[in-house]
């Protein structure tokens, strides 16, 4: 990646040469496609690995927020082929990789991989899984979470993984203070896991 080519650019400038990696997903070893210019192209990111260890079984409708090449959405689809999984990312190369990876695994029917604006405003979710893009900056991250976390159905749960030294505790405190457009708190936020410098946060929508 060039210094200006962040993984969260819409059209990464780096070469789109595809490569194959073998990774463990949903208890099996699978071969997938990745490329430069997307987040963690060589392996499943450590934070994502920590998150995967703390996730409940996928709910019927699930949002993978900031999906990258798809480790979370693909895991959900392998675990629950009848789930309706929406995977969003601003990086079009990542969305293309996820679509191709879903097809490779026979999970294309379960996953809709789209840019955030393509998700209808009224669509809500029983679960949200995310390794959110902390590096976009605090304000942008807060805007991102404000756009999506209130779209959890009542009783639904969001699981987020955040590195401790990138502000997991302050993010948790911020989430605890948030209310939706009707003045209703987003819900109860708890720390449900901790490993390798990462925290897994769970929001249960009230
Ligand atoms: C930390 S990476 C996680 C990627 C993937 N879920 C994984 O675990 O490997 C965060 C992702 O969020 C994406 N992203 C950045 N800004 C976003 C936005 N406004 N809406 C949706 N996704 C965004 C980035 O492009 C990146 O793929």
CSV table of C-alpha atoms and ligand atoms in Angstrom, one decimal:
chain,number,residue,atom,x,y,z
A,1,UNK,CA,0.0,0.0,0.0
A,2,UNK,CA,1.3,3.5,-0.7
A,3,UNK,CA,1.3,6.0,2.2
A,4,UNK,CA,-1.9,7.6,0.9
A,5,UNK,CA,-3.6,4.4,0.1
A,6,UNK,CA,-5.5,3.5,3.2
A,7,UNK,CA,-7.5,0.3,3.4
A,8,UNK,CA,-10.6,2.5,3.8
A,9,UNK,CA,-10.2,4.2,0.4
A,10,UNK,CA,-13.1,3.6,-2.0
A,11,UNK,CA,-10.7,2.7,-4.9
A,12,UNK,CA,-7.3,1.6,-3.5
A,13,UNK,CA,-4.4,2.8,-5.7
A,14,UNK,CA,-2.3,-0.3,-5.1
A,15,UNK,CA,-2.1,-3.2,-7.5
A,16,UNK,CA,-5.3,-5.3,-7.6
A,17,UNK,CA,-3.3,-8.5,-8.0
A,18,UNK,CA,-5.3,-11.2,-6.3
A,19,UNK,CA,-3.8,-13.8,-4.1
A,20,UNK,CA,-5.0,-16.9,-2.3
A,21,UNK,CA,-4.8,-17.5,1.4
A,22,UNK,CA,-5.8,-20.4,3.5
A,23,UNK,CA,-7.6,-19.5,6.7
A,24,UNK,CA,-9.6,-21.2,9.4
A,25,UNK,CA,-13.3,-20.1,9.3
A,26,UNK,CA,-16.2,-21.6,11.2
A,27,UNK,CA,-14.1,-24.6,12.2
A,28,UNK,CA,-12.8,-25.5,8.8
A,29,UNK,CA,-9.9,-24.6,6.6
A,30,UNK,CA,-10.9,-22.6,3.5
A,31,UNK,CA,-9.0,-21.0,0.6
A,32,UNK,CA,-10.0,-17.4,-0.1
A,33,UNK,CA,-9.0,-14.5,-2.3
A,34,UNK,CA,-7.5,-11.3,-1.0
A,35,UNK,CA,-5.5,-8.4,-2.5
A,36,UNK,CA,-3.4,-5.4,-1.4
A,37,UNK,CA,-5.4,-2.3,-0.6
A,38,UNK,CA,-7.8,-4.0,1.8
A,39,UNK,CA,-7.5,-4.5,5.5
A,40,UNK,CA,-5.3,-7.5,6.7
A,41,UNK,CA,-5.0,-9.2,3.3
A,42,UNK,CA,-2.6,-11.9,4.4
A,43,UNK,CA,-4.5,-13.4,7.4
A,44,UNK,CA,-7.4,-13.0,9.7
A,45,UNK,CA,-6.6,-9.9,11.8
A,46,UNK,CA,-5.7,-10.6,15.4
A,47,UNK,CA,-8.6,-8.4,16.7
A,48,UNK,CA,-11.0,-10.1,14.4
A,49,UNK,CA,-9.7,-13.5,15.7
A,50,UNK,CA,-10.4,-12.3,19.3
A,51,UNK,CA,-13.9,-11.1,18.2
A,52,UNK,CA,-14.7,-14.5,16.5
A,53,UNK,CA,-13.9,-16.3,19.7
A,54,UNK,CA,-16.5,-14.3,21.6
A,55,UNK,CA,-19.4,-14.2,19.2
A,56,UNK,CA,-22.8,-15.9,19.8
A,57,UNK,CA,-24.3,-18.0,16.9
A,58,UNK,CA,-25.4,-15.7,14.1
A,59,UNK,CA,-28.9,-14.2,14.3
A,60,UNK,CA,-31.3,-14.4,11.4
A,61,UNK,CA,-30.5,-10.9,10.2
A,62,UNK,CA,-26.9,-9.7,10.7
A,63,UNK,CA,-24.9,-6.6,9.7
A,64,UNK,CA,-21.1,-7.0,9.2
A,65,UNK,CA,-20.1,-3.3,9.6
A,66,UNK,CA,-16.8,-2.6,7.8
A,67,UNK,CA,-16.6,-6.1,6.3
A,68,UNK,CA,-13.2,-6.0,4.5
A,69,UNK,CA,-12.6,-9.2,2.6
A,70,UNK,CA,-15.2,-10.8,4.8
A,71,UNK,CA,-14.0,-13.0,7.7
A,72,UNK,CA,-17.0,-12.1,9.9
A,73,UNK,CA,-19.7,-12.3,7.2
A,74,UNK,CA,-18.3,-15.5,5.8
A,75,UNK,CA,-18.2,-17.1,9.2
A,76,UNK,CA,-21.8,-16.1,9.8
A,77,UNK,CA,-22.8,-17.5,6.5
A,78,UNK,CA,-21.0,-20.8,7.0
A,79,UNK,CA,-22.5,-21.2,10.5
A,80,UNK,CA,-26.0,-20.2,9.4
A,81,UNK,CA,-26.7,-20.5,5.7
A,82,UNK,CA,-30.3,-19.3,6.1
A,83,UNK,CA,-29.2,-16.0,7.7
A,84,UNK,CA,-29.6,-12.8,5.8
A,85,UNK,CA,-26.2,-11.1,6.1
A,86,UNK,CA,-25.6,-7.5,5.0
A,87,UNK,CA,-21.9,-6.6,4.7
A,88,UNK,CA,-20.9,-3.0,4.2
A,89,UNK,CA,-17.7,-1.3,3.4
A,90,UNK,CA,-16.6,1.8,1.7
A,91,UNK,CA,-13.7,-0.1,0.0
A,92,UNK,CA,-15.1,-1.4,-3.3
A,93,UNK,CA,-12.2,-3.9,-3.7
A,94,UNK,CA,-13.1,-5.4,-0.3
A,95,UNK,CA,-16.7,-5.8,-1.4
A,96,UNK,CA,-15.7,-7.5,-4.6
A,97,UNK,CA,-13.4,-9.8,-2.7
A,98,UNK,CA,-16.2,-10.7,-0.3
A,99,UNK,CA,-18.6,-11.4,-3.1
A,100,UNK,CA,-16.1,-13.7,-4.8
A,101,UNK,CA,-15.2,-15.4,-1.5
A,102,UNK,CA,-18.9,-16.0,-0.7
A,103,UNK,CA,-19.4,-17.6,-4.1
A,104,UNK,CA,-16.3,-19.8,-3.6
A,105,UNK,CA,-17.8,-21.0,-0.3
A,106,UNK,CA,-21.3,-21.5,-1.8
A,107,UNK,CA,-22.6,-18.8,0.5
A,108,UNK,CA,-23.4,-16.1,-2.0
A,109,UNK,CA,-27.1,-16.4,-1.3
A,110,UNK,CA,-26.7,-15.5,2.3
A,111,UNK,CA,-24.5,-12.4,1.9
A,112,UNK,CA,-25.3,-9.0,0.4
A,113,UNK,CA,-22.1,-7.0,0.1
A,114,UNK,CA,-22.7,-3.4,-0.6
A,115,UNK,CA,-21.6,0.2,0.0
A,116,UNK,CA,-23.2,1.7,3.1
A,117,UNK,CA,-25.5,4.0,1.2
A,118,UNK,CA,-27.0,1.1,-0.7
A,119,UNK,CA,-28.6,-0.3,2.5
A,120,UNK,CA,-32.2,1.0,2.8
A,121,UNK,CA,-32.6,3.4,5.6
A,122,UNK,CA,-35.4,1.4,7.2
A,123,UNK,CA,-33.5,-1.8,7.3
A,124,UNK,CA,-32.8,-3.1,10.8
A,125,UNK,CA,-30.8,-6.0,12.2
A,126,UNK,CA,-30.9,-8.6,14.9
A,127,UNK,CA,-27.1,-8.6,15.3
A,128,UNK,CA,-24.2,-6.4,14.3
A,129,UNK,CA,-20.6,-7.8,14.2
A,130,UNK,CA,-17.8,-5.4,13.7
A,131,UNK,CA,-14.1,-4.8,13.9
A,132,UNK,CA,-14.7,-1.1,13.3
A,133,UNK,CA,-12.3,1.2,11.5
A,134,UNK,CA,-10.7,3.0,14.5
A,135,UNK,CA,-8.1,4.7,12.3
A,136,UNK,CA,-10.7,6.8,10.5
A,137,UNK,CA,-10.6,9.1,13.6
A,138,UNK,CA,-12.8,9.5,16.6
A,139,UNK,CA,-15.4,11.8,15.1
A,140,UNK,CA,-15.8,9.7,12.0
A,141,UNK,CA,-16.0,6.5,14.1
A,142,UNK,CA,-18.7,8.1,16.3
A,143,UNK,CA,-20.7,9.1,13.2
A,144,UNK,CA,-20.3,5.6,11.8
A,145,UNK,CA,-21.6,4.0,15.0
A,146,UNK,CA,-24.4,6.5,15.3
A,147,UNK,CA,-25.5,5.6,11.8
A,148,UNK,CA,-25.6,1.9,12.5
A,149,UNK,CA,-25.9,0.8,16.1
A,150,UNK,CA,-29.4,2.3,16.6
A,151,UNK,CA,-30.5,0.0,13.7
A,152,UNK,CA,-30.3,-3.0,16.0
A,153,UNK,CA,-33.7,-4.5,16.8
A,154,UNK,CA,-34.9,-4.4,20.4
A,155,UNK,CA,-33.1,-7.1,22.2
A,156,UNK,CA,-30.5,-7.4,19.4
A,157,UNK,CA,-26.8,-7.4,20.1
A,158,UNK,CA,-23.8,-5.7,18.6
A,159,UNK,CA,-20.4,-7.2,19.2
A,160,UNK,CA,-17.4,-4.9,18.5
A,161,UNK,CA,-13.7,-5.5,19.0
A,162,UNK,CA,-11.4,-2.6,19.8
A,163,UNK,CA,-7.8,-2.5,20.8
A,164,UNK,CA,-7.3,-1.4,24.4
A,165,UNK,CA,-4.6,1.1,23.5
A,166,UNK,CA,-6.8,2.6,20.7
A,167,UNK,CA,-9.5,3.6,23.2
A,168,UNK,CA,-11.8,0.7,23.9
A,169,UNK,CA,-12.6,2.0,27.4
A,170,UNK,CA,-13.4,5.5,26.3
A,171,UNK,CA,-15.5,4.1,23.3
A,172,UNK,CA,-17.4,2.0,25.7
A,173,UNK,CA,-18.1,5.0,28.0
A,174,UNK,CA,-19.2,7.0,24.9
A,175,UNK,CA,-21.6,4.3,23.8
A,176,UNK,CA,-23.1,4.1,27.3
A,177,UNK,CA,-24.0,7.8,27.0
A,178,UNK,CA,-25.7,7.7,23.6
A,179,UNK,CA,-29.4,8.0,23.0
A,180,UNK,CA,-31.3,7.6,19.7
A,181,UNK,CA,-33.5,10.2,17.9
A,182,UNK,CA,-36.3,9.5,20.4
A,183,UNK,CA,-34.1,10.1,23.4
A,184,UNK,CA,-33.9,6.3,24.2
A,185,UNK,CA,-30.5,5.0,25.3
A,186,UNK,CA,-28.9,2.8,22.7
A,187,UNK,CA,-28.8,0.0,25.3
A,188,UNK,CA,-26.6,-1.8,27.7
A,189,UNK,CA,-22.9,-1.9,26.9
A,190,UNK,CA,-20.6,-4.5,28.5
A,191,UNK,CA,-17.1,-5.8,28.1
A,192,UNK,CA,-17.5,-9.5,27.4
A,193,UNK,CA,-14.0,-10.5,26.4
A,194,UNK,CA,-10.5,-9.5,26.6
A,195,UNK,CA,-7.4,-11.0,24.9
A,196,UNK,CA,-4.1,-10.0,23.3
A,197,UNK,CA,-4.7,-6.3,24.0
A,198,UNK,CA,-8.2,-6.3,22.5
A,199,UNK,CA,-11.6,-5.8,24.2
A,200,UNK,CA,-14.8,-7.3,22.9
A,201,UNK,CA,-17.8,-5.0,23.7
A,202,UNK,CA,-21.4,-6.1,23.5
A,203,UNK,CA,-24.3,-3.7,23.2
A,204,UNK,CA,-27.7,-5.1,23.9
A,205,UNK,CA,-30.4,-2.9,22.4
A,206,UNK,CA,-33.1,-1.8,24.9
B,1,LIG,C1,-10.6,-2.9,10.9
B,1,LIG,S1,-11.2,-3.2,9.3
B,1,LIG,C2,-12.1,-4.7,9.5
B,1,LIG,C3,-12.3,-5.5,8.2
B,1,LIG,C4,-12.9,-6.9,8.4
B,1,LIG,N1,-14.2,-6.8,9.1
B,1,LIG,C5,-11.9,-7.8,9.1
B,1,LIG,O1,-12.2,-8.1,10.3
B,1,LIG,O2,-10.9,-8.2,8.6
B,1,LIG,C6,-12.5,-2.0,9.1
B,1,LIG,C7,-13.1,-1.9,7.8
B,1,LIG,O3,-14.1,-0.8,7.8
B,1,LIG,C8,-14.1,-0.2,6.6
B,1,LIG,N2,-14.7,1.2,6.7
B,1,LIG,C9,-14.0,2.4,6.9
B,1,LIG,N3,-14.9,3.4,6.9
B,1,LIG,C10,-16.1,2.8,6.7
B,1,LIG,C11,-17.5,3.3,6.7
B,1,LIG,N4,-17.7,4.6,6.8
B,1,LIG,N5,-18.5,2.5,6.5
B,1,LIG,C12,-18.3,1.2,6.3
B,1,LIG,N6,-17.0,0.6,6.4
B,1,LIG,C13,-16.0,1.4,6.6
B,1,LIG,C14,-12.7,-0.2,6.1
B,1,LIG,O4,-12.6,-0.1,4.7
B,1,LIG,C15,-12.2,-1.6,6.6
B,1,LIG,O5,-12.4,-2.6,5.6
